[in-house]
Amino acid sequence: MRFLYLLSLLIFSCNVSAQNEVSTLYFGTTLLDFRHQPPLVLSNQAKESLECAASICDPQGNLLFYSNGGVSPTATQYQGGVFSPNHSYLQNGNFTDSGGCVSSFQGAIALPDPEGITPTNRKYYLFTKDCLESTFSGNQYNSGLTYSIIDMNANSGQGAVISRYNVLVPYHIISGHKSNYEPVTAVLDSDGEAKKSGEAGYWLFSYTDDSLYHIHFGVGGFNQFQKLVGGEGALVVSPNRRFMTVGNALYDLDPVLGTVQFRAALGSSVQAAFSPDGTKLYLISGTTLKQYDLEQANVLATVQNIASVNTNSKIILAPSKRILIYQESVSFIDGEIVCPNNLGVACGLDPANISLGGGISPSSEKPNIPAHYLYGTTTNCHLGIEQEQENSFSVFPNPSNGNFVVQLNATSTNKLTLSIVDLAGRIVRTEQISELSEKNQIEVHVSNLQKGNYFLVLDSEEGLPVTKVFLIE
């Protein structure tokens, strides 16, 4: 059928832009350059990231180094440390005791020197957390949050780790050891945003004494350590620096003070990602992808089910400012939310099935990106076919329970073919329509379909197929 060709045009269009410093993502065994759409596979031979992945580029977007933390005492088959784009260790980049851990959950993040990057100052800081296993190794070397300094002007411009194993916040727990205390993240502070000199300051967030803490990192070094709230789990900051998820809880974030205030409980075992403008929160709970509107007072009341996804799917806001949906240890990315700033199904879920070029997606946790690099306000995304022929027909109610009406806005004297296609491109229903009701309506009953987004395609002899998106909930 002709619409199968046109389904390839159902790729939502919006500007592809990435802050150059994070334009290359260390994604499993793959290095992906998001200055291209779809992302360009630079290599499929990156070192195994397991649970820990950080990378950074120069201001022009050239990858400088990537890191999986360091060697794990229980997974010694994996190399750990700081690697060049050709996958060899940077000089002094082989991290063993106290340098981080390849199985540290969200356990590394890289930042430029707060003094600014110039031709004579190309220093970067890599923050790492030792893993739970380090606590029980033979010499019990869990050092908590440590940092290393990488000078890309050293070693004849090839880069070198010039300082490592610097303990910043020692490891300490109260109630019990948990891998959920391993995460670390960082985001630009309010002063860093305002300065035009290239200088910057950051808030670092992690856990100690069973609590979330922050510590400030700027031109003057490290200061303002403060415990904030009890908590554990993944740390996700919105790109506008107004919100933060701490495990399964949503908080308001103050980028001036680096403090948080409880907003809502998000349920258990959720995957979280914010939209680039920070106004929407996306969660995967079970096999349901949900969206929340953070601009409303009662966030939980704004929930919209966007689609059904595969079991154990993960989401991450990518440097392209699209949200990737993927599974662990596979050779492709399932799909993208192309316009995540938009409300409801207008966010544009595209079952892109992006190939990793022989590489494999992360086997456990996600890459760690400083959220401020992902900020963007683009909403100029649209379904090309729907916008061009948007008045051809409508679907109501939408969302529905699977029983809905297709209203044609003009009388058709030709036979119609109605097809329903899922987000993987599979035709799940097709039928020939030879007669319309007096109101030019077609009743459709597909309550047997799973909840989620679908394409409804009407094909006739009069012209091109016309497509709408509808939701079953």
Phi, psi and omega in degrees: 000151186295331184292340178297323175293318185287341176299333177294342178273355181279042175259117185293136184256134169202166185298134176266114179215143178219135170300125189303326184297338179237021187292336176255125184255130174275103193235094183068239175258019186239141170252116186249127179263110184271013168284353178244154176226117358294166183301142181275129177281108178282326179199147173246019184240024179295155178296147181302129182268337185049254185253000194224120183209123175220148177207160177206149181242167173282173183300343177270354178097009178276127181299130179263310179198164171223161184215142171249023175093278181177184183289139175263137179292343181248001178222057187290351178288347181259133171290146180221139178151219183243127188238148174280170178300340178265012170077012171267156177299138162297156177305129184065020185267003178277103185267125178245243181298135171067015181251012187109181188204133181296338178254024173272117185296115183052047194260017177206147174206144184245142180222148172290158174305130180302338179287350179101149180266125178226172177302331181263349178231099180239051181263142178227151180248132176246119179259131183225154174241133170292158185265168179305321182299331180299330181295330186250011178287173185305318180256008173046067190258020181298112184259002181076225180271119177236166176222155176232154178246127179248124178252111183282354172272346181285168177055049178058035178084004178272347179091146179204150171279111185263349176205136181210169178062032178273112183283125180257307176230109184298152178289131175201137178230165180246303189270333181166156181285134179215143173292340179291354175264005183279330189298150172220144173214174183207152178208152179299139175275175185292324178294319180300326179291323187282333185288142180253359186276355186097346177288155181209158172228153186225152166259125172261137179236137173198200185234143166205153182050039178063021184228151170286137175228164168235157171216140183269141180232116181212195181301327180277004179101216184250133178198184176061036174299134179205132170283139187251294183214158170293146180172175178194158175109185184300147179245119180231124181252140177286146182299334176275000175063031177256343184222162180203136170260133177242100188063240183255025179235144177258134179233150164282141182243135175258108183288346177283311184263345183072022182257164182231154176225131185301137179241311184196150171271136189256004183095192185251150172052057181253152169256133187233145171207143177262157172288160181300328179272357176078011182264347181235144174243130177249134178231145165252118177239112187069243178243020182247127173269123184240154175235142177234144179264109185282352179276354179262149183297314179263088186300315185297332180286349183267005187302136172230131175280121184268317184190165168268140181232170180293152177303139179065023176292152178237158178227148176208138172284119187268168177301339176286355185067024169250153179263121179274141174241123186210166175250163181284142170056045175235171187262018183204165171256128186300316184184183182222146162268109193278329182234063189294348176285343184276151184276140174065212184293348175292354176294340171076074176279119183246118177284070192290328183051064184280124180286143175264015173060037181094350175277174183236139178293165181306138182278349179216271188261178190268160170299155184247115184238130172301122194296330185296336178290345187259006184291139177190149185246012183299131173229007186278059180246146180204160171275111186306311183293317183294320182292323182288331185229040192293342182265006184292317177201166177226162180237129177213149348290155179215106012289163178221177176267010182109351174248115184210175183239136172260118181258112175280136183264006173209149181286132178249131179261358181255161177292144179245148170245121179257126179230146174242128186236133178278178186288350174268001179088010180272136175282116182256350178198136174212143178204154177270133179249109182263334181224144176253160174289172180299335181266013182058046182240152174235123176273133181236134180232105181225042182293349178281349181283152176293156177295145177146186179273145176219158170262133172252122186242127173250124182240133179221174178279354187274341184179197182292152174299149179241138187234139172232157173258135175224162186236132170256127179225000000 
